[in-house]
Amino acid sequence: MSPSAPPARGQFAIEVTGLECRYGERVVLNDVSFTVTPGEIFFIIGGNGCGKSTLLRHLIGLKQPERGSVKYFGRDFTHADRAGRQELLRTFGVLYQNGALWSSMTLAENVALPLELYTGLDRRERARIVALKLAQVGLAGCQDYYPVELSGGMKRRAGLARALALDPAIVFFDEPSAGLDPITSLKLDELIRGIRDTLGTTIVIVSHELASIFDIADRVVMIDPGARGVIAEGEPKTLRDSSPDARVQDFLNRRGEPVGQQGGLNP
Amino acid sequence: MSPTEAPASADATLDGDTLTVRVGGDWRITQEHPDWHKTVAGQEPKRVRLSGRELGNWDSSLALFLHEARSWSEAHGIALTMEAVPDGADKLARLLGQKTAPPAQQLPGLPDLVTALGAATVKLWSEIKDLANLVGECTYSMGRFFRGQAQFRWRDCFSEMQQCGAMALPIVGLISFLVGVTLAYTGAIVVRQYGGDIWIADMVGLAVVREMGPMMAAIVLAGRTGAAYAATLGNMQANEEIDALETLGVSPIDFLVMPRVVALFCMMPFLALYADCLGILGGMAIAAAPPLNIPPNLYWAEMQTIVDLSDINTGVIKAAIFGLLIGLSSCWRGLQAERSATGAGQAATAAVVTSILLIIVSDSIFAVIFNILGW
């Protein structure tokens, strides 16, 4: 027996093949390919402006790639028809950078909306699931709060509760630790790991927070703006200690060229 | 996901004092799943044994079932044992029983009349104080401006002038022309009864120059420019841009409010004159057509017998003050906006309502003042 979203043997949770992402005429990412196995905590890493968030927007269907495809559990998401796409959208949940909670709704209403749209559950049952989801992210009893009444960390937890409402097989996180203090960030990391361990959810995180990467990542894929694509893939500690690529070593060891050489202040 | 999934099931069998509940199949929150109370309905055991040996895949729906099982057993004083139930599901189920946060402050229901009146009065008083504060700060800012100490950017002011002036010409022109047309049609009904068709020129000319020109220009600008100002400042408030200005030591009044207020104050008289011209043209066009058939030169000459420079001046003075009021009220509403996605929208609505209210109130005051002065 296992938690939900069972893949067929050897099937990938996510399979990205030859993805090309553009903004107008500008190619941001070219020939991006990688796979994510079910139940894995997978990080997409890279410096600012390298195209991590762009890649995420393509993965979750907010932007259509020029070339290539994204498959979820073997089913093509990029070229799926409307009905297929709607079905695959229920495979994953997304936690946006600031929670992206709907400000005119309470937390309960925020979390209940996906249940209302995609299940035939009655109001009482929905309320129980909302209570469970909020408890799952450490916000038990906060149903009647409005987003404006929450701190940044709480907003993200509430956003996560909404992303988990339909028990998706995959959850995407866009910079979950950005702007959080180290303790809150650590607690969020523990929560993410807890979700994976409890429900077997596949986790994909876009981030450049080294502490989180070394703490919870099973595997990472690194994107470089110069190469406009993937330059490394593997376990973070292995890449840090033995990657042949200096850019990967520099990033994961938090090294860089002297600041003065970048045109800024030279100490 | 998989098409081979078995439906979720829960069967209860009573054996002596022990009720055995077997859960099986694949449990999905998005699909039908058993309810604990229905499963054990009518049973009164001393012990409950919950077995998950036949369980396939599961999600939160199983956790809810386990939570119900535990709550029911505790409420009835029945011993519950679980066998081969996934730890993760049990862990989730236990989360539902944990201590909760204090409830959020509930919004009160509808207040009674006296309370509502009192609250509205307090709010009105507080808003008047806020507006007075803003006027005061703008006056100080004006002082700094004339002493050359204000952080006022002429570039922003000229850009706003273009936005609220030149860019508003088409809509102000169209509305003023149509108002002139409407006035001429309505006036014709009265003047024709007395055989004084030519008086239509006096009526339209005076009404447009003294009232309708400045008023219509002001109302268009309240909806067009005032709402835009409030939404812009409201968004800036939400994005902490105004806080950033303040921490930089830059007065938001000097930097954001004054350029907008000055732009509206300067451009409104020109827009009012433009509206006057188009309104008169509208009236002239209707007068020239049947059944009035008044030639434009005759219309113009007749209008000059009643409309003089003092009438144009009253319109221009009013327009400048309307501009000031639109600028102040829309910036005030923008700065007051809540720091949320809805804040900017609410600020824009409030700005239009406040601006139009102030325009009408001040127009009435002007009517009294000009009457006393004999203008």
XYZ file of C-alpha atoms in Angstrom:
642
model
C 0.000 0.000 0.000
C 1.215 3.527 -0.688
C 0.101 7.132 -0.604
C -1.657 8.505 -3.651
C -0.499 9.003 -7.237
C 1.111 5.668 -7.922
C 3.278 5.716 -11.024
C 3.728 2.709 -13.248
C 7.010 0.947 -12.679
C 9.896 2.976 -14.110
C 7.611 5.887 -14.984
C 8.831 9.422 -14.331
C 6.732 11.932 -12.444
C 8.013 14.664 -14.768
C 9.836 14.257 -18.037
C 11.074 17.398 -19.781
C 12.440 16.897 -23.288
C 14.191 19.468 -25.491
C 12.295 22.434 -24.060
C 12.914 25.807 -25.691
C 11.588 28.886 -23.912
C 11.463 32.350 -25.464
C 10.328 35.816 -24.538
C 9.499 37.318 -27.919
C 12.600 36.840 -30.059
C 14.874 36.273 -27.076
C 15.703 32.643 -26.352
C 15.844 32.246 -22.571
C 16.315 28.484 -22.393
C 17.308 26.079 -25.091
C 17.122 22.296 -25.257
C 16.319 21.744 -21.585
C 15.860 18.088 -20.697
C 15.618 16.378 -17.327
C 13.470 13.901 -15.416
C 12.044 13.814 -11.921
C 11.239 10.493 -10.245
C 8.135 10.076 -8.075
C 8.563 11.013 -4.415
C 11.717 12.993 -5.098
C 12.582 16.455 -3.786
C 14.006 18.085 -6.880
C 15.510 21.580 -7.060
C 15.872 23.804 -10.119
C 18.770 26.047 -9.196
C 20.809 28.857 -10.738
C 21.679 32.504 -10.281
C 19.319 35.452 -10.595
C 17.971 35.924 -14.104
C 19.059 32.508 -15.368
C 15.515 31.502 -16.329
C 14.461 29.322 -13.371
C 11.096 30.995 -12.942
C 10.609 31.046 -16.720
C 11.180 27.310 -16.774
C 8.658 26.888 -13.957
C 6.062 28.922 -15.859
C 6.527 26.597 -18.817
C 6.307 23.490 -16.625
C 3.008 24.535 -15.077
C 1.509 25.670 -18.368
C 1.462 29.430 -17.817
C 3.593 29.745 -20.932
C 3.732 27.511 -23.963
C 7.226 26.379 -25.043
C 8.434 27.006 -28.588
C 9.750 23.458 -28.849
C 9.926 20.348 -26.701
C 7.498 18.789 -24.294
C 6.643 18.299 -20.645
C 5.146 14.977 -19.578
C 3.511 14.178 -16.264
C 3.480 10.451 -15.443
C 4.031 9.675 -19.102
C 1.220 11.915 -20.384
C 2.115 14.847 -22.640
C 1.051 18.096 -20.996
C 2.440 20.480 -23.619
C 0.475 19.092 -26.539
C -2.567 17.818 -24.662
C -6.030 18.900 -25.809
C -8.153 21.074 -23.530
C -9.742 18.187 -21.613
C -6.458 16.348 -21.178
C -4.775 19.493 -20.033
C -7.508 20.197 -17.464
C -7.074 16.687 -16.104
C -3.299 16.984 -15.924
C -3.578 20.344 -14.181
C -5.054 18.427 -11.249
C -1.869 16.337 -11.071
C 0.045 19.231 -9.576
C -0.317 22.097 -7.140
C 1.740 25.287 -7.140
C 2.936 27.437 -4.272
C 3.718 30.896 -5.636
C 6.375 33.137 -4.171
C 4.125 35.131 -1.841
C 1.397 32.564 -1.434
C -0.824 34.277 -4.057
C -3.818 33.949 -1.763
C -7.015 35.610 -2.960
C -7.229 38.581 -0.670
C -11.009 38.878 -0.650
C -11.426 35.322 0.680
C -10.707 33.783 4.060
C -8.124 31.010 4.315
C -10.933 28.456 4.459
C -12.442 29.820 1.246
C -9.026 29.911 -0.418
C -8.359 26.252 0.355
C -11.934 25.140 -0.343
C -12.128 26.639 -3.840
C -10.224 23.830 -5.646
C -12.375 21.286 -3.775
C -15.511 23.143 -4.802
C -14.400 23.235 -8.437
C -13.071 19.723 -8.835
C -14.923 17.465 -6.385
C -18.518 16.742 -5.611
C -17.955 16.978 -1.864
C -20.614 18.653 0.250
C -19.943 21.749 2.374
C -19.390 19.756 5.603
C -16.881 17.424 3.988
C -15.070 20.351 2.364
C -14.812 22.082 5.732
C -13.226 18.965 7.235
C -10.680 18.730 4.427
C -9.884 22.429 4.782
C -9.309 21.891 8.517
C -7.024 18.950 7.728
C -5.025 20.848 5.119
C -4.561 23.858 7.376
C -3.511 21.554 10.218
C -1.095 19.842 7.846
C 0.753 23.136 7.267
C 0.593 24.205 10.913
C -2.287 26.662 10.592
C -4.938 24.671 12.469
C -7.896 26.858 13.403
C -6.952 29.747 11.106
C -9.909 29.173 8.760
C -11.496 32.591 9.316
C -8.373 34.682 8.870
C -7.975 36.874 5.801
C -4.587 36.869 4.011
C -3.940 40.467 5.053
C -3.930 39.328 8.699
C -1.081 36.843 8.153
C 2.695 37.136 8.244
C 4.790 36.280 5.166
C 5.592 32.770 6.438
C 1.949 32.088 7.291
C 0.834 33.264 3.860
C 3.161 30.757 2.257
C 1.899 27.978 4.507
C -1.666 28.886 3.625
C -0.739 28.939 -0.066
C 0.735 25.482 0.422
C -2.486 24.266 2.058
C -4.360 25.453 -1.036
C -1.815 23.768 -3.326
C -2.319 20.521 -1.380
C -6.123 20.717 -1.341
C -6.626 18.065 -4.015
C -3.732 15.895 -2.798
C -1.759 16.419 -6.001
C 0.978 13.997 -6.938
C 3.414 16.864 -7.600
C 3.824 20.216 -5.859
C 5.846 23.044 -7.409
C 7.377 25.717 -5.191
C 8.571 29.058 -6.557
C 11.288 30.448 -4.280
C 9.563 29.266 -1.083
C 12.220 30.676 1.262
C 12.629 34.092 -0.375
C 12.302 36.824 2.233
C 11.867 34.458 5.186
C 14.031 34.419 8.287
C 16.298 31.351 8.740
C 14.078 29.704 11.364
C 10.872 30.154 9.356
C 12.740 28.982 6.276
C 13.980 25.900 8.142
C 10.449 25.110 9.349
C 9.155 25.409 5.798
C 11.855 23.012 4.614
C 10.812 20.547 7.327
C 7.209 20.926 6.273
C 8.098 20.209 2.648
C 10.033 17.106 3.663
C 7.154 16.047 5.919
C 4.698 16.280 3.017
C 6.919 14.144 0.842
C 7.483 11.573 3.611
C 3.834 11.388 4.613
C 2.070 11.461 1.270
C 4.868 10.493 -1.109
C 4.334 13.727 -3.038
C 6.903 14.667 -5.677
C 8.337 18.080 -4.859
C 9.885 20.479 -7.394
C 11.426 23.636 -5.979
C 12.799 26.642 -7.834
C 15.323 28.263 -5.530
C 18.857 29.450 -5.006
C 18.865 29.098 -1.222
C 21.932 26.923 -0.607
C 20.899 26.001 2.938
C 17.621 24.526 1.694
C 19.288 22.853 -1.275
C 21.794 20.978 0.885
C 19.216 20.269 3.562
C 16.350 18.698 1.640
C 17.196 18.246 -2.043
C 17.532 14.707 -3.390
C 18.651 15.967 -6.767
C 19.155 19.304 -8.485
C 19.324 20.600 -12.001
C 21.399 23.730 -12.529
C 20.619 26.326 -15.171
C 23.135 28.840 -16.428
C 22.246 32.077 -18.251
C 25.342 31.847 -20.472
C 24.574 28.327 -21.616
C 20.814 29.104 -21.700
C 20.162 25.638 -20.414
C 21.055 22.876 -18.020
C 24.740 22.633 -17.126
C 24.566 20.064 -14.323
C 22.243 17.485 -12.834
C 22.723 15.282 -9.780
C 22.928 15.196 -6.000
C 23.878 18.609 -4.602
C 26.711 17.414 -2.342
C 28.257 15.365 -5.135
C 28.066 18.298 -7.530
C 29.581 20.637 -4.948
C 32.506 18.328 -4.239
C 33.262 16.848 -7.609
C 31.580 18.664 -10.492
C 34.043 19.303 -13.320
C 32.204 22.520 -14.182
C 33.663 25.566 -12.403
C 30.337 27.437 -12.613
C 28.616 24.678 -10.640
C 31.444 24.532 -8.096
C 31.400 28.318 -7.671
C 27.645 28.430 -7.193
C 27.392 25.575 -4.729
C 30.486 26.663 -2.782
C 29.252 30.266 -2.748
C 32.351 31.518 -4.545
C 32.565 34.153 -7.243
C 34.877 36.525 -8.985
C 35.982 39.478 -6.828
C 33.271 42.106 -6.640
C 35.543 44.777 -8.154
C 35.860 42.770 -11.339
C 32.100 42.911 -11.792
C 32.244 46.685 -12.031
C 30.998 47.402 -8.492
C 32.755 48.728 -5.412
C 36.202 47.248 -4.874
C 36.969 46.875 -1.166
C -4.166 8.318 -12.095
C -4.162 4.642 -12.856
C -7.170 3.174 -14.661
C -6.816 -0.050 -12.642
C -7.778 1.536 -9.335
C -10.320 -0.255 -7.128
C -13.019 1.850 -5.481
C -12.548 2.727 -1.819
C -14.468 0.437 0.520
C -15.132 -0.033 4.237
C -16.984 -3.101 5.563
C -18.014 -3.619 9.180
C -18.640 -7.083 10.678
C -19.644 -7.684 14.286
C -18.101 -10.716 15.972
C -19.226 -10.902 19.612
C -18.267 -7.599 21.228
C -15.727 -6.726 18.561
C -16.555 -4.791 15.447
C -14.049 -5.316 12.668
C -13.893 -2.592 10.015
C -11.900 -3.494 6.932
C -10.855 -0.647 4.665
C -9.755 -1.469 1.163
C -9.341 -0.193 -2.385
C -7.892 3.127 -3.501
C -8.923 6.155 -1.462
C -9.170 9.409 -3.401
C -10.366 12.761 -2.173
C -11.748 13.558 -5.608
C -13.853 10.377 -5.736
C -16.578 8.692 -3.677
C -15.247 7.275 -0.426
C -16.934 5.650 2.577
C -18.240 7.571 5.555
C -17.422 6.181 9.018
C -20.820 6.945 10.543
C -22.652 5.167 7.736
C -20.267 2.205 7.979
C -20.900 1.633 11.694
C -24.528 2.801 11.796
C -26.616 0.807 14.311
C -23.634 -1.056 15.797
C -22.888 -0.998 19.535
C -19.636 -2.903 20.027
C -17.269 -2.806 23.010
C -14.157 -2.900 20.845
C -13.377 -1.756 17.316
C -10.629 -3.250 15.193
C -9.736 -1.246 12.078
C -7.797 -3.187 9.481
C -6.037 -1.732 6.454
C -4.661 -4.985 4.986
C -6.651 -4.647 1.780
C -5.796 -0.987 1.317
C -4.382 0.215 -2.006
C -3.435 3.835 -2.579
C -4.644 6.489 -0.197
C -4.738 10.233 0.411
C -6.350 12.701 2.820
C -9.751 11.035 2.471
C -8.438 8.053 4.460
C -7.054 10.405 7.120
C -10.518 11.937 7.499
C -12.035 8.455 7.872
C -9.501 7.532 10.571
C -10.150 10.815 12.379
C -13.885 10.084 12.387
C -13.215 6.556 13.662
C -11.111 7.843 16.535
C -13.569 10.626 17.459
C -16.526 8.214 17.370
C -14.736 5.619 19.510
C -13.698 8.200 22.087
C -17.205 9.662 22.232
C -18.731 6.195 22.832
C -15.979 4.975 25.199
C -14.995 2.165 22.814
C -11.457 0.803 22.532
C -10.088 1.270 19.026
C -7.170 -0.704 17.626
C -5.657 -0.240 14.201
C -3.915 -2.907 12.195
C -1.858 -2.365 9.044
C -3.058 1.219 8.792
C -0.421 3.477 7.130
C 1.485 5.575 9.661
C 1.296 8.624 7.403
C -2.496 8.481 7.258
C -2.738 8.075 11.034
C -0.329 10.972 11.509
C -2.488 13.180 9.283
C -5.621 12.103 11.140
C -4.104 13.086 14.469
C -3.392 16.594 13.111
C -7.132 17.232 13.063
C -7.367 16.755 16.803
C -4.563 19.136 17.694
C -4.885 22.469 19.489
C -6.033 25.235 17.184
C -5.143 28.907 16.863
C -7.417 31.521 18.460
C -10.341 32.318 16.176
C -10.039 35.360 13.967
C -11.964 38.434 15.030
C -15.415 38.003 13.552
C -16.872 40.829 11.555
C -19.901 42.166 13.383
C -23.323 41.716 11.798
C -25.522 44.609 10.717
C -25.366 47.370 13.370
C -28.487 49.120 14.595
C -29.403 52.558 13.215
C -27.869 54.604 16.041
C -24.608 52.627 15.950
C -24.434 52.913 12.165
C -25.085 56.667 12.340
C -22.462 57.082 15.041
C -19.894 55.023 13.129
C -20.602 56.975 9.928
C -20.188 60.306 11.783
C -16.898 59.214 13.332
C -15.700 58.030 9.915
C -16.769 61.275 8.255
C -14.993 63.326 10.908
C -11.862 61.239 10.526
C -11.983 61.629 6.729
C -12.440 65.393 6.995
C -9.391 65.522 9.279
C -7.405 63.398 6.805
C -8.360 65.649 3.897
C -7.551 68.759 5.948
C -4.185 67.195 6.739
C -3.500 66.638 3.069
C -4.535 70.204 2.192
C -2.254 71.444 4.964
C 0.642 69.340 3.738
C 0.059 70.540 0.173
C 0.105 74.138 1.420
C 3.425 73.490 3.151
C 4.657 71.817 0.020
C 3.610 74.887 -1.983
C 5.613 77.007 0.433
C 8.639 74.783 -0.087
C 8.037 74.928 -3.825
C 8.151 78.735 -3.921
C 11.263 78.734 -1.746
C 12.870 76.261 -4.172
C 13.091 73.555 -1.482
C 10.436 71.135 -2.709
C 11.381 67.791 -4.252
C 9.071 68.651 -7.099
C 9.809 67.162 -10.514
C 8.690 69.348 -13.382
C 9.243 66.447 -15.752
C 6.528 64.461 -13.925
C 4.282 67.508 -13.864
C 4.577 68.075 -17.634
C 3.943 64.404 -18.266
C 0.803 64.571 -16.106
C -0.255 67.752 -17.928
C -0.051 65.895 -21.187
C -2.017 62.977 -19.757
C -4.788 65.015 -18.174
C -4.800 67.800 -20.767
C -3.937 66.924 -24.350
C -4.902 63.266 -24.035
C -8.319 64.180 -22.621
C -9.236 66.493 -25.529
C -11.128 63.916 -27.635
C -13.435 62.695 -24.877
C -13.986 66.154 -23.367
C -14.697 67.539 -26.868
C -17.181 64.803 -27.752
C -19.094 65.047 -24.486
C -19.209 68.854 -24.568
C -20.423 68.897 -28.171
C -23.189 66.427 -27.315
C -24.160 68.430 -24.231
C -24.475 71.514 -26.486
C -26.669 69.489 -28.854
C -28.889 68.261 -26.000
C -29.238 71.727 -24.502
C -30.215 73.173 -27.893
C -32.862 70.525 -28.479
C -34.315 70.911 -24.995
C -34.206 74.708 -25.130
C -35.862 74.780 -28.551
C -39.023 73.249 -27.072
C -39.444 76.269 -24.776
C -38.257 79.173 -26.984
C -40.337 78.102 -29.984
C -43.509 78.385 -27.914
C -42.810 82.117 -27.582
C -41.586 82.574 -31.135
C -38.157 83.541 -29.860
C -36.110 80.961 -31.731
C -33.024 83.147 -31.687
C -32.890 83.039 -27.881
C -31.617 79.487 -28.185
C -28.174 81.037 -28.779
C -28.384 82.965 -25.483
C -29.579 79.961 -23.571
C -27.004 77.477 -24.856
C -24.157 80.010 -24.743
C -24.788 81.062 -21.163
C -25.432 77.540 -19.863
C -22.340 76.112 -21.525
C -19.926 78.904 -20.618
C -21.041 79.367 -16.999
C -21.971 75.814 -16.013
C -21.854 72.911 -18.418
C -18.412 73.467 -19.965
C -16.400 73.471 -16.728
C -18.702 70.907 -15.114
C -18.528 68.352 -17.935
C -14.765 68.762 -18.293
C -14.420 68.230 -14.537
C -16.639 65.142 -14.468
C -14.770 63.571 -17.381
C -11.456 64.251 -15.691
C -12.695 62.887 -12.353
C -13.564 59.608 -14.053
C -10.578 59.467 -16.340
C -7.649 61.094 -14.582
C -8.804 61.035 -10.946
C -9.408 57.281 -10.992
C -6.037 56.706 -12.653
C -4.249 58.800 -10.006
C -5.922 56.943 -7.146
C -5.192 53.528 -8.687
C -1.558 54.446 -9.335
C -0.966 55.719 -5.811
C -2.921 52.784 -4.367
C -0.696 50.340 -6.223
C 2.377 52.224 -5.097
C 1.110 51.964 -1.526
C 0.619 48.195 -1.893
C 4.100 47.765 -3.405
C 5.662 49.774 -0.558
C 6.925 52.324 -3.096
C 5.596 55.198 -0.993
C 7.326 53.775 2.093
C 10.510 53.610 0.036
C 10.159 57.304 -0.823
C 9.617 58.225 2.810
C 12.603 56.223 4.027
C 14.634 58.004 1.381
C 13.588 61.290 2.965
C 11.462 62.288 -0.025
C 8.048 63.739 0.756
C 5.365 61.795 -1.160
C 3.347 65.007 -1.214
C 6.129 66.933 -2.995
C 7.061 64.066 -5.231
C 3.755 62.431 -6.110
C 0.822 64.610 -5.107
C 1.954 68.114 -6.073
C 2.884 67.364 -9.708
C -0.560 65.830 -10.219
C -2.487 68.570 -8.436
C -0.551 71.325 -10.235
C -1.082 69.600 -13.581
C -4.847 69.387 -13.065
C -5.044 72.940 -11.686
C -3.216 74.294 -14.750
C -4.947 72.223 -17.420
C -8.555 72.382 -16.238
C -9.137 76.052 -17.291
C -7.907 75.254 -20.811
C -10.078 72.167 -20.971
C -13.055 74.207 -19.777
C -12.483 76.813 -22.541
C -12.195 74.003 -25.063
C -15.401 72.431 -23.698
C -17.119 75.851 -23.991
C -16.168 76.106 -27.675
C -17.368 72.594 -28.487
C -20.597 73.055 -26.516
C -21.370 76.292 -28.393
C -20.592 74.527 -31.668
C -23.024 71.755 -30.743
C -25.767 74.283 -30.069
C -24.933 76.167 -33.277
C -25.166 72.979 -35.331
C -28.657 72.205 -34.038
C -29.792 75.832 -34.452
C -28.637 75.859 -38.082
C -30.732 72.794 -38.890
C -34.556 72.715 -39.310
C -36.865 73.620 -37.647
C -34.873 76.539 -36.093
C -32.859 77.451 -39.245
C -30.721 80.098 -37.536
C -27.594 80.972 -39.557
C -24.336 80.523 -37.592
C -23.303 84.208 -37.926
C -26.639 85.298 -36.486
C -26.352 82.720 -33.710
C -22.851 84.009 -32.874
C -23.922 87.664 -32.867
C -26.928 86.924 -30.628
C -24.810 84.924 -28.205
C -22.391 87.832 -27.823
C -25.188 90.056 -26.595
C -25.587 87.919 -23.467
C -22.266 86.109 -22.905
C -19.500 88.459 -21.830
C -16.017 88.097 -20.406
C -17.257 87.846 -16.801
C -19.220 84.708 -17.713
C -16.151 83.129 -19.273
C -14.115 84.136 -16.203
C -16.533 82.484 -13.800
C -16.266 79.260 -15.793
C -12.471 79.404 -15.857
C -12.189 80.135 -12.123
C -14.519 77.271 -11.314
C -12.601 74.928 -13.628
C -9.299 75.673 -11.891
C -10.855 74.965 -8.501
C -12.482 71.780 -9.820
C -9.045 70.667 -11.028
C -7.608 71.324 -7.590
C -10.389 69.335 -5.934
C -10.062 66.372 -8.328
C -6.298 66.282 -7.843
C -6.484 66.486 -4.064
C -9.311 64.011 -3.577
C -7.933 61.395 -5.957
C -4.416 61.587 -4.490
C -5.904 61.494 -1.003
C -7.903 58.354 -1.789
C -4.845 56.767 -3.406
C -2.651 57.427 -0.371
C -5.394 56.059 1.902
C -5.630 52.789 -0.077
C -5.323 49.465 1.722
C -2.214 47.436 1.045
C -3.984 44.716 -0.874
C -5.017 43.783 -4.404
C -8.483 45.244 -3.834
C -7.110 48.450 -2.276
C -6.262 50.161 -5.570
C -9.664 49.359 -7.078
C -11.515 50.649 -4.037
C -9.364 53.779 -4.020
C -10.208 54.483 -7.673
C -13.944 54.128 -7.018
C -13.761 56.299 -3.910
C -11.734 58.923 -5.800
C -14.382 59.297 -8.513
C -17.243 59.465 -6.015
C -15.435 61.993 -3.804
C -14.344 64.143 -6.745
C -17.831 64.350 -8.251
C -19.360 65.087 -4.847
C -16.882 67.891 -4.221
C -17.398 69.293 -7.743
C -21.176 69.534 -7.269
C -20.909 70.961 -3.747
C -18.343 73.584 -4.775
C -20.373 74.490 -7.859
C -23.350 75.282 -5.630
C -21.140 77.399 -3.376
C -19.805 79.241 -6.440
C -23.355 79.917 -7.626
C -24.136 81.646 -4.322
C -20.852 83.588 -4.252
C -21.139 84.794 -7.873
C -24.724 85.818 -7.231
C -23.660 87.927 -4.237
C -20.808 89.474 -6.243
C -23.182 90.173 -9.140
C -20.960 88.322 -11.678
